Every structure is written in structure tokens, then in C-alpha cells.
Amino acid sequence: MDFGENWISVSPDVDYDMTLDEVHRVVEYYPGLYRDVQTYLRERIKEVLTGSSESIVVRIYGPDLATLRTQAKDIEARIGDIPGIEDAHASLQTDLPHIQVEPNLAKAQAVGLTPGDIRRQASTLIASEEVSDIFSGGRAYDVHVTAIPSARDSVSDVENLQLDTPSGGHVRLSDVAAVTLGPTPNAIERQKQSRRIDVGANVEGRPLNEVVDDVEKRMEGVIFPLGYHAEVIGESTELDAAEDTLLIFGIAAGVATLLLLHVAFGGFRPALLTFILLPMALVGGAIAVWMSGRVLSLGSLVGFLAVFGIAARNGILMVSHFQHLERVEGVKFGAGLVIQGAKERLAPIMMTALATALALVPLVVAGSIPGHEIEHPMAIVILGGLITATLINLFVLPSLYLAFGKSKREREAEPVEADAAAPA
């Protein structure tokens, strides 16, 4: 037993930060323990991502446990002094004393015993063996046969265990086998068809991605024996993988969005105009991330996607209304058109932004409390992005539509068509 967890519920009537500080103070009072205080959701996320509760894990692979432990101690010393690294430590893999029994074939054969006979009898005397069941009161109870406790308290007691021979006699275990006390690993962990050991660490006071970069630079100087290698995993690695996945899907979604805008507006010019403004709407979210600690999390990435969708929706509604005024209501293309369209779309866009913002403000004000590890950074990004998205749709988009919504040829053709239609 080398690992344990205590789950603590905090009353809503007390100050959470003060209570958390007290918990840290109590935990740090015990020397020689690797400890970590974190929320349930945060711990579950780390366990799913890496199988460990540390933020950064250097996982070493190789065939020999002793070599793995040596490499782990070397890496622990290399990364332990990196700024931001906290409690760097190798996995608690060590050798425990175990009694080892190796039969002497010649002596065992002399008394008619086989290695299997010795193993079975010794196992029964030390660890017990189920021989029957007793049913009483609607319950079943196992019946085990074993030696009395005083007969197996020490190595000498085990050596003196009496084994039955086929001839009906008895022989001591030490007479037919070598009984020694030897080291046995407390745990052997395997992954990717290889043994492994982890060097874990948490991060405090620096952005996670910067600390991971420093760890990877230190790892470049490690020389591994043939058949051994290591990899750096953890939250940052999973975030990079998620960013790559989102980038691929984001590019595909961007192309599909541009094509849909072209179909909706009936022309490439207004579609491209609306599409170009979409990344500008994300500036507010980026500023919000910078102001809140410069930490880009998976929740933040989801927030950027939400802002992108809101900005696209408002832009489509604005440009579609401009086209409706011109094609259906007969308003001539010009400054009057965009001013009237912007005024008429002001209320819907503002109501959308305000309703969304009011729903997100409690998440932002509450801060990064337990249970909000994903919602809090997402809310910050969406709230910041709403500001720039609303301003761009109400002020920048109408101006650019007036300047680039129609080509010069289309503008020059409008009065000619009107003059030609007058005599008719």
C-alpha cells in the first residue's frame, strides 16, 4: 500500500480559499510524502489523460526494472530544479522482502516429493487453502486449512514447516528446499508491450506549456541505453493534440462556412467580406485569455468556437438584411442603406449579446472554483469575444459592406438601368 486519497467536502458557508489554505498547511506538515491537493474534476481529467494525477509525466520504457529506476532518478534530478516544477518524483517502485522457496530436486526425490507437492503444501500452510463451505442462516462460509500463526511468523518458522511424504512420514521444508529472503518488486507496470516507470511533477507559478518546453529541452540531454526511451505526456501534450485536431476540423469548417455564405448571399464578394471579419471577432477572446493568466485550456478553445459561431450568425443576419432592403424594399445601395440596416439589426444583435453575457457573468465572477475547471475559461473567452464580435458586426461590417459590398461595375450599372427603365 503506497497510495491513498482523502476526499474532502467543503461547506458553502465558509470561505473556500481560506479552507483550501488550511488543507494545504495540514498536508504539508507531513514530511517525506508526495502529495497533491486538487478538485475532483481536475483529478479525474488528469487520470483520464495520463493515468496519473500529476500535470507533467515523463514515462520511461525499457526491459529491466533496475535500469528503469536508475534512469528515473536521473531524470528526476534533471527536471527537479526547473522553475515552476513542484514535487518532481519517480514512481514509488521498490523491492520488498519476500520468502523464496526453491526445491532441491535430489533431496525431494529421495523422500518421494515433487516440486509441485512442495509448492502446494507450503502454500496451504502459509496462505491457506479452501477445502469446503458451510451453509448457515442462509449464508455460505468458506472453510480454509492453514498452519497456526505461530508456525509462520518468521523465516525460521517457515523452514521448520512439516511436509507430508508419500510414505506417511514428515520432512522439514528446509530439508527438501532452500528457503531464503529475497527482493521482489512491489509493482511491475507495463504499457506498449514494455515495462515502464513514471517521473511525475506538478506545476506552480508558471504557464504549463512553458514548463513542458523546459522539461523537453532537459530530456534532450539524457542518453538512454539500447532498448530504452522516454516520452513527455500530460495535460500539455493532450492540449497540443486537441489543438491539432481542432485546427484540422476548423479549416474544414471554415471552407464549408465560406461555401455556405456564398450560397446564402448569392455572391462571392459579400461572402468573403463576412468570412474575413470572423477571425477579427476572436480578438476579444484572445485579450480575455491574456488578462486572465495567459493559460490556453481546452475550455478556452471551445469558447473560441462558440464566439466564431456567434459572430458568423450576426454577420449573416446583417448582410442578409442589407440585401433584403435593397432587393425587396427597393432601398438604393449606399450610406442610407447600411445605416438603416444597422439600426434595424441593432436590437436583435444587442439582445443576443446581452442575453449570452448575462448567462456567463456568474461563471466569470465565481472564478475557477471546483466544478468550473472547464466552464470558467470558456466563459471568459466567450464574454471577451462577444464584445469585439458585437462591435465589429454593428460598426465595422456596415462600413466595409458599403465600401466593398458591390463591385465598381455593379455600382455604375445601377443608374444606367434606372435611366433606361424611365422612358418605358
Coordinates of C-alpha atoms in Angstrom, one line a residue:
M1 CA 0.0 0.0 0.0
D2 CA 1.8 3.2 -1.2
F3 CA -1.0 5.5 -2.3
G4 CA -4.1 6.9 -0.8
E5 CA -6.8 9.6 -1.4
N6 CA -8.9 11.6 1.0
W7 CA -12.0 13.3 -0.4
I8 CA -13.0 16.4 1.5
S9 CA -16.3 18.3 1.2
V10 CA -16.2 22.0 1.9
S11 CA -19.2 23.7 3.4
P12 CA -20.7 26.5 1.3
D13 CA -20.9 28.6 4.4
V14 CA -17.1 29.0 4.8
D15 CA -14.5 30.9 2.8
Y16 CA -13.3 28.4 0.2
D17 CA -9.8 29.9 -0.3
M18 CA -9.1 30.1 3.4
T19 CA -10.2 26.5 3.9
L20 CA -8.0 25.4 1.0
D21 CA -5.0 27.1 2.5
E22 CA -5.7 25.3 5.8
V23 CA -5.9 22.0 4.0
H24 CA -2.5 22.7 2.3
R25 CA -1.0 23.7 5.6
V26 CA -2.1 20.4 7.2
V27 CA -0.9 18.3 4.2
E28 CA 2.5 20.0 4.0
Y29 CA 3.1 19.3 7.7
Y30 CA 3.9 15.6 7.0
P31 CA 7.4 15.3 5.6
G32 CA 8.5 12.6 3.1
L33 CA 5.2 12.3 1.4
Y34 CA 4.4 13.3 -2.2
R35 CA 1.0 15.0 -2.0
D36 CA -1.3 17.0 -4.2
V37 CA -4.4 18.9 -3.3
Q38 CA -6.9 19.2 -6.2
T39 CA -10.5 19.2 -7.0
Y40 CA -12.4 16.0 -8.0
L41 CA -13.0 17.1 -11.6
R42 CA -9.3 18.1 -12.1
E43 CA -8.1 14.8 -10.7
R44 CA -10.4 12.9 -12.9
I45 CA -9.3 14.8 -16.0
K46 CA -5.6 14.1 -15.2
E47 CA -6.3 10.4 -14.6
V48 CA -8.1 10.1 -17.9
L49 CA -5.4 11.9 -19.9
T50 CA -2.3 10.3 -18.5
G51 CA -3.3 7.7 -15.9
S52 CA -1.6 9.8 -13.3
S53 CA -2.6 12.8 -11.1
E54 CA 0.5 14.9 -12.0
S55 CA 0.4 17.7 -14.5
I56 CA 3.6 16.5 -16.2
V57 CA 4.7 12.9 -16.6
V58 CA 7.9 11.6 -18.1
R59 CA 7.2 8.0 -18.9
I60 CA 10.3 5.8 -19.4
Y61 CA 10.1 2.4 -21.3
G62 CA 12.5 -0.5 -21.1
P63 CA 13.0 -4.2 -20.3
D64 CA 14.9 -4.1 -17.0
L65 CA 13.4 -2.7 -13.8
A66 CA 16.7 -1.7 -12.2
T67 CA 17.8 0.3 -15.2
L68 CA 14.4 1.9 -15.4
R69 CA 14.7 3.0 -11.8
T70 CA 18.2 4.4 -12.4
Q71 CA 17.0 6.4 -15.4
A72 CA 14.0 7.7 -13.4
K73 CA 16.3 9.0 -10.6
D74 CA 18.5 10.7 -13.2
I75 CA 15.5 12.4 -14.9
E76 CA 14.1 13.4 -11.5
A77 CA 17.3 15.2 -10.7
R78 CA 17.4 16.8 -14.1
I79 CA 13.9 18.3 -14.1
G80 CA 13.6 19.0 -10.3
D81 CA 15.3 22.4 -10.5
I82 CA 13.3 23.8 -13.4
P83 CA 11.4 26.9 -12.4
G84 CA 7.7 26.1 -11.9
I85 CA 8.3 22.4 -11.2
E86 CA 6.9 21.2 -7.9
D87 CA 7.4 17.8 -6.2
A88 CA 9.3 16.0 -9.0
H89 CA 9.5 12.4 -8.1
A90 CA 9.8 8.9 -9.6
S91 CA 7.1 6.3 -9.2
L92 CA 7.3 4.5 -5.8
Q93 CA 8.6 1.3 -7.2
T94 CA 10.9 -0.6 -4.8
D95 CA 11.9 -4.1 -3.8
L96 CA 10.0 -5.7 -0.9
P97 CA 11.4 -8.7 1.1
H98 CA 9.7 -11.9 0.1
I99 CA 10.4 -15.5 1.2
Q100 CA 11.6 -17.6 -1.8
V101 CA 11.4 -21.4 -1.7
E102 CA 13.4 -23.3 -4.3
P103 CA 13.1 -27.1 -4.2
N104 CA 16.2 -29.3 -4.2
L105 CA 15.3 -31.9 -6.7
A106 CA 17.6 -34.6 -5.5
K107 CA 16.6 -34.3 -1.8
A108 CA 12.9 -34.0 -2.7
Q109 CA 13.1 -37.1 -4.9
A110 CA 14.8 -39.0 -2.1
V111 CA 11.6 -38.7 0.0
G112 CA 9.2 -39.1 -2.8
L113 CA 8.2 -35.4 -3.2
T114 CA 7.9 -33.4 -6.4
P115 CA 8.4 -29.6 -6.7
G116 CA 4.6 -29.4 -7.2
D117 CA 4.0 -31.2 -3.9
I118 CA 6.3 -28.9 -2.1
R119 CA 4.7 -25.8 -3.6
R120 CA 1.1 -26.9 -2.8
Q121 CA 1.8 -28.0 0.8
A122 CA 3.9 -24.8 1.6
S123 CA 1.2 -22.6 0.0
T124 CA -1.5 -24.3 2.1
L125 CA 0.4 -23.9 5.4
I126 CA 1.4 -20.3 4.7
A127 CA -1.5 -18.8 2.7
S128 CA -4.3 -21.4 3.4
E129 CA -6.4 -23.4 1.0
E130 CA -10.2 -23.6 0.8
V131 CA -11.4 -27.1 1.4
S132 CA -15.2 -26.8 1.9
D133 CA -18.2 -24.5 2.5
I134 CA -20.6 -24.3 5.5
F135 CA -24.1 -23.0 4.9
S136 CA -25.7 -21.4 7.9
G137 CA -28.5 -18.9 8.3
G138 CA -28.9 -18.5 4.6
R139 CA -25.2 -17.6 4.2
A140 CA -22.2 -19.5 2.9
Y141 CA -18.9 -19.6 4.8
D142 CA -15.6 -20.7 3.3
V143 CA -13.6 -23.3 5.3
H144 CA -9.8 -22.8 5.0
V145 CA -7.0 -25.0 6.2
T146 CA -3.7 -23.4 7.2
A147 CA -0.9 -23.5 9.8
I148 CA -1.3 -21.8 13.1
P149 CA 0.1 -18.3 13.1
S150 CA 3.0 -19.1 15.4
A151 CA 4.2 -21.6 12.8
R152 CA 4.7 -19.0 10.1
D153 CA 5.9 -15.8 11.9
S154 CA 9.5 -15.8 10.7
V155 CA 11.8 -17.3 8.1
S156 CA 13.0 -20.0 10.6
D157 CA 9.4 -20.9 11.2
V158 CA 8.8 -21.4 7.5
E159 CA 12.0 -23.5 7.3
N160 CA 10.6 -25.8 10.0
L161 CA 7.2 -26.3 8.3
Q162 CA 6.4 -30.1 8.3
L163 CA 5.6 -31.5 4.9
D164 CA 3.8 -34.9 4.4
T165 CA 5.6 -37.5 2.4
P166 CA 4.0 -40.3 0.3
S167 CA 5.3 -42.9 2.8
G168 CA 3.3 -41.3 5.6
G169 CA 6.2 -39.6 7.3
H170 CA 7.1 -35.9 7.6
V171 CA 10.0 -33.8 6.5
R172 CA 11.0 -30.2 7.2
L173 CA 10.7 -27.8 4.3
S174 CA 14.3 -26.7 4.7
D175 CA 15.4 -30.4 4.2
V176 CA 14.0 -30.5 0.7
A177 CA 14.2 -26.8 -0.4
A178 CA 16.3 -23.7 0.0
V179 CA 14.3 -21.1 1.9
T180 CA 15.7 -17.6 1.5
L181 CA 14.6 -14.0 1.9
G182 CA 15.0 -12.1 -1.4
P183 CA 13.8 -8.9 -3.0
T184 CA 10.7 -8.8 -5.1
P185 CA 9.3 -5.7 -7.0
N186 CA 6.3 -4.2 -5.3
A187 CA 4.8 -3.3 -8.7
I188 CA 5.6 -4.0 -12.4
E189 CA 3.7 -1.7 -14.8
R190 CA 3.6 -2.3 -18.5
Q191 CA 2.4 -0.4 -21.5
K192 CA 3.0 -0.7 -25.2
Q193 CA 4.4 -4.2 -24.7
S194 CA 7.2 -2.9 -22.4
R195 CA 7.8 -2.2 -18.8
R196 CA 7.6 1.4 -17.7
I197 CA 8.2 3.8 -14.9
D198 CA 6.9 7.4 -14.5
V199 CA 8.6 10.6 -13.2
G200 CA 5.8 12.9 -12.3
A201 CA 5.7 16.6 -11.3
N202 CA 3.1 19.4 -10.8
V203 CA 3.4 23.0 -12.0
E204 CA 3.1 26.1 -9.9
G205 CA 3.7 29.7 -10.7
R206 CA 4.4 29.3 -14.5
P207 CA 2.3 28.5 -17.6
L208 CA 2.2 24.8 -18.1
N209 CA 3.3 24.9 -21.8
E210 CA 6.5 26.9 -20.8
V211 CA 7.4 24.4 -18.1
V212 CA 6.8 21.5 -20.6
D213 CA 9.1 23.1 -23.1
D214 CA 11.9 23.3 -20.5
V215 CA 11.4 19.7 -19.5
E216 CA 11.6 18.6 -23.1
K217 CA 14.9 20.6 -23.5
R218 CA 16.3 18.8 -20.4
M219 CA 15.3 15.5 -21.8
E220 CA 17.3 16.1 -25.0
G221 CA 20.5 15.7 -22.9
V222 CA 19.5 12.3 -21.5
I223 CA 21.3 9.3 -23.1
F224 CA 19.3 6.1 -22.8
P225 CA 20.7 2.6 -23.1
L226 CA 19.8 0.5 -26.1
G227 CA 16.1 -0.6 -25.8
Y228 CA 15.1 2.3 -23.6
H229 CA 13.3 5.5 -24.4
A230 CA 11.1 8.2 -22.8
E231 CA 8.2 10.5 -23.7
V232 CA 6.7 13.5 -22.0
I233 CA 3.0 13.3 -21.5
G234 CA 0.4 15.1 -19.5
E235 CA -2.1 17.9 -19.9
S236 CA 0.0 20.0 -22.2
T237 CA 0.6 17.1 -24.6
E238 CA -3.1 16.4 -24.7
L239 CA -3.8 20.1 -25.3
D240 CA -1.4 20.1 -28.2
A241 CA -3.1 17.1 -29.7
A242 CA -6.5 18.7 -29.2
E243 CA -5.3 21.9 -30.8
D244 CA -4.1 20.0 -33.9
T245 CA -7.4 18.2 -34.1
L246 CA -9.4 21.4 -33.7
L247 CA -7.1 23.1 -36.3
I248 CA -7.9 20.4 -38.9
F249 CA -11.6 20.5 -38.2
G250 CA -11.5 24.3 -38.0
I251 CA -10.0 24.6 -41.5
A252 CA -12.6 22.2 -42.9
A253 CA -15.4 24.1 -41.1
G254 CA -14.0 27.4 -42.4
V255 CA -14.1 26.2 -46.0
A256 CA -17.6 24.9 -45.6
T257 CA -18.7 28.2 -43.9
L258 CA -17.3 30.2 -46.9
L259 CA -19.2 28.0 -49.4
L260 CA -22.5 28.3 -47.4
L261 CA -22.1 32.0 -47.2
H262 CA -21.6 32.1 -50.9
V263 CA -24.8 30.2 -51.4
A264 CA -26.7 32.3 -48.9
F265 CA -25.7 35.7 -50.3
G266 CA -25.8 34.7 -53.9
G267 CA -22.3 36.2 -54.5
F268 CA -18.7 35.7 -53.5
R269 CA -17.9 39.3 -52.6
P270 CA -20.3 39.6 -49.5
A271 CA -19.5 36.0 -48.5
L272 CA -15.8 36.8 -48.5
L273 CA -16.4 40.1 -46.7
T274 CA -18.3 38.4 -43.9
F275 CA -15.8 35.5 -43.6
I276 CA -12.8 37.7 -43.3
L277 CA -14.3 39.5 -40.3
L278 CA -14.9 36.3 -38.4
P279 CA -11.3 35.9 -37.1
M280 CA -11.3 39.6 -36.0
A281 CA -14.2 38.8 -33.7
L282 CA -12.0 36.4 -31.8
V283 CA -9.6 39.2 -30.7
G284 CA -11.7 39.9 -27.6
G285 CA -11.4 36.3 -26.5
A286 CA -7.7 36.3 -27.0
I287 CA -7.4 39.5 -24.9
A288 CA -9.5 37.9 -22.2
V289 CA -7.2 34.9 -22.1
W290 CA -4.2 37.1 -21.8
M291 CA -5.7 39.2 -19.0
S292 CA -6.9 36.1 -17.1
G293 CA -3.4 34.5 -16.8
R294 CA -2.3 33.6 -20.4
V295 CA -3.3 30.0 -20.0
L296 CA -5.0 28.4 -23.0
S297 CA -7.0 25.4 -22.0
L298 CA -9.4 23.1 -23.7
G299 CA -12.3 25.1 -22.3
S300 CA -10.8 28.2 -23.9
L301 CA -10.6 26.5 -27.3
V302 CA -14.3 25.6 -27.0
G303 CA -15.1 29.2 -26.1
F304 CA -13.4 30.4 -29.3
L305 CA -15.5 28.1 -31.4
A306 CA -18.6 29.5 -29.7
V307 CA -17.6 33.1 -30.4
F308 CA -16.9 32.1 -34.0
G309 CA -20.4 30.8 -34.4
I310 CA -22.0 33.8 -32.8
A311 CA -20.0 36.2 -35.0
A312 CA -20.9 34.2 -38.1
R313 CA -24.6 34.3 -37.2
N314 CA -24.7 38.0 -36.6
G315 CA -22.7 38.7 -39.7
I316 CA -25.1 36.6 -41.9
L317 CA -28.1 38.4 -40.4
M318 CA -26.6 41.8 -41.0
V319 CA -25.6 41.2 -44.7
S320 CA -28.9 39.4 -45.4
H321 CA -30.8 42.4 -44.1
F322 CA -28.8 44.7 -46.3
Q323 CA -29.7 42.6 -49.3
H324 CA -33.3 42.4 -48.2
L325 CA -33.6 46.2 -48.0
E326 CA -32.1 46.6 -51.5
R327 CA -33.8 43.8 -53.3
V328 CA -37.3 43.6 -51.6
E329 CA -37.9 47.1 -50.2
G330 CA -36.1 49.0 -53.0
V331 CA -33.6 50.9 -50.9
K332 CA -30.8 52.2 -53.1
F333 CA -27.3 50.9 -52.3
G334 CA -25.4 53.5 -50.4
A335 CA -24.8 55.0 -47.0
G336 CA -28.5 55.2 -46.3
L337 CA -28.9 51.5 -46.9
V338 CA -26.2 50.4 -44.4
I339 CA -27.3 52.9 -41.8
Q340 CA -30.9 51.8 -41.9
G341 CA -29.9 48.1 -41.9
A342 CA -27.5 48.6 -39.0
K343 CA -30.2 50.4 -37.0
E344 CA -32.8 47.8 -37.6
R345 CA -30.4 45.0 -36.7
L346 CA -29.1 46.8 -33.6
A347 CA -31.8 45.5 -31.2
P348 CA -31.6 41.8 -32.2
I349 CA -27.8 41.7 -32.1
M350 CA -27.6 43.6 -28.8
M351 CA -30.2 41.3 -27.2
T352 CA -28.4 38.2 -28.3
A353 CA -25.1 39.5 -26.9
L354 CA -26.6 40.7 -23.6
A355 CA -28.6 37.6 -23.0
T356 CA -25.5 35.4 -23.6
A357 CA -23.3 37.7 -21.5
L358 CA -25.8 37.7 -18.6
A359 CA -25.7 33.9 -18.6
L360 CA -21.9 33.9 -18.5
V361 CA -21.2 36.6 -15.9
P362 CA -21.9 34.3 -12.9
L363 CA -19.4 31.8 -14.2
V364 CA -16.8 34.5 -14.7
V365 CA -17.4 36.2 -11.3
A366 CA -17.4 32.9 -9.4
G367 CA -13.8 32.3 -10.6
S368 CA -12.1 29.0 -11.0
I369 CA -13.9 27.1 -8.3
P370 CA -14.3 23.3 -8.1
G371 CA -16.6 22.0 -10.8
H372 CA -15.9 25.0 -13.1
E373 CA -12.5 24.0 -14.4
I374 CA -13.9 23.9 -17.9
E375 CA -16.8 26.3 -17.8
H376 CA -14.7 29.2 -16.3
P377 CA -12.1 29.6 -19.0
M378 CA -14.8 29.0 -21.7
A379 CA -17.0 31.8 -20.2
I380 CA -14.1 34.2 -20.1
V381 CA -13.3 33.7 -23.8
I382 CA -17.0 33.9 -24.9
L383 CA -17.6 37.1 -22.8
G384 CA -14.5 38.8 -24.2
G385 CA -15.3 37.6 -27.8
L386 CA -18.9 38.9 -27.5
I387 CA -17.7 42.4 -27.1
T388 CA -15.5 42.5 -30.2
A389 CA -17.9 40.4 -32.2
T390 CA -20.8 42.8 -31.4
L391 CA -18.7 45.9 -32.2
I392 CA -17.4 44.5 -35.5
N393 CA -20.9 43.5 -36.6
L394 CA -22.5 46.8 -35.7
F395 CA -19.8 49.2 -36.9
V396 CA -17.1 47.6 -39.0
L397 CA -19.2 45.3 -41.1
P398 CA -21.6 48.0 -42.4
S399 CA -18.7 50.3 -43.3
L400 CA -16.9 47.5 -45.2
Y401 CA -20.1 46.4 -46.9
L402 CA -20.6 50.0 -48.1
A403 CA -17.1 50.1 -49.5
F404 CA -16.7 46.6 -50.9
G405 CA -20.2 45.1 -50.9
K406 CA -20.5 45.7 -54.6
S407 CA -18.0 46.0 -57.4
K408 CA -17.5 49.2 -59.2
R409 CA -19.1 47.8 -62.3
E410 CA -22.3 46.9 -60.3
R411 CA -22.5 50.4 -58.9
E412 CA -22.1 52.1 -62.3
A413 CA -24.7 49.8 -63.8
E414 CA -27.4 50.8 -61.4
P415 CA -28.1 54.3 -62.5
V416 CA -27.9 53.3 -66.2
E417 CA -30.6 50.6 -65.6
A418 CA -32.7 53.2 -63.9
D419 CA -32.4 55.7 -66.8
A420 CA -33.2 53.0 -69.3
A421 CA -36.3 52.0 -67.4
A422 CA -37.6 55.6 -67.1
P423 CA -38.9 56.0 -70.8
A424 CA -40.7 52.7 -70.7

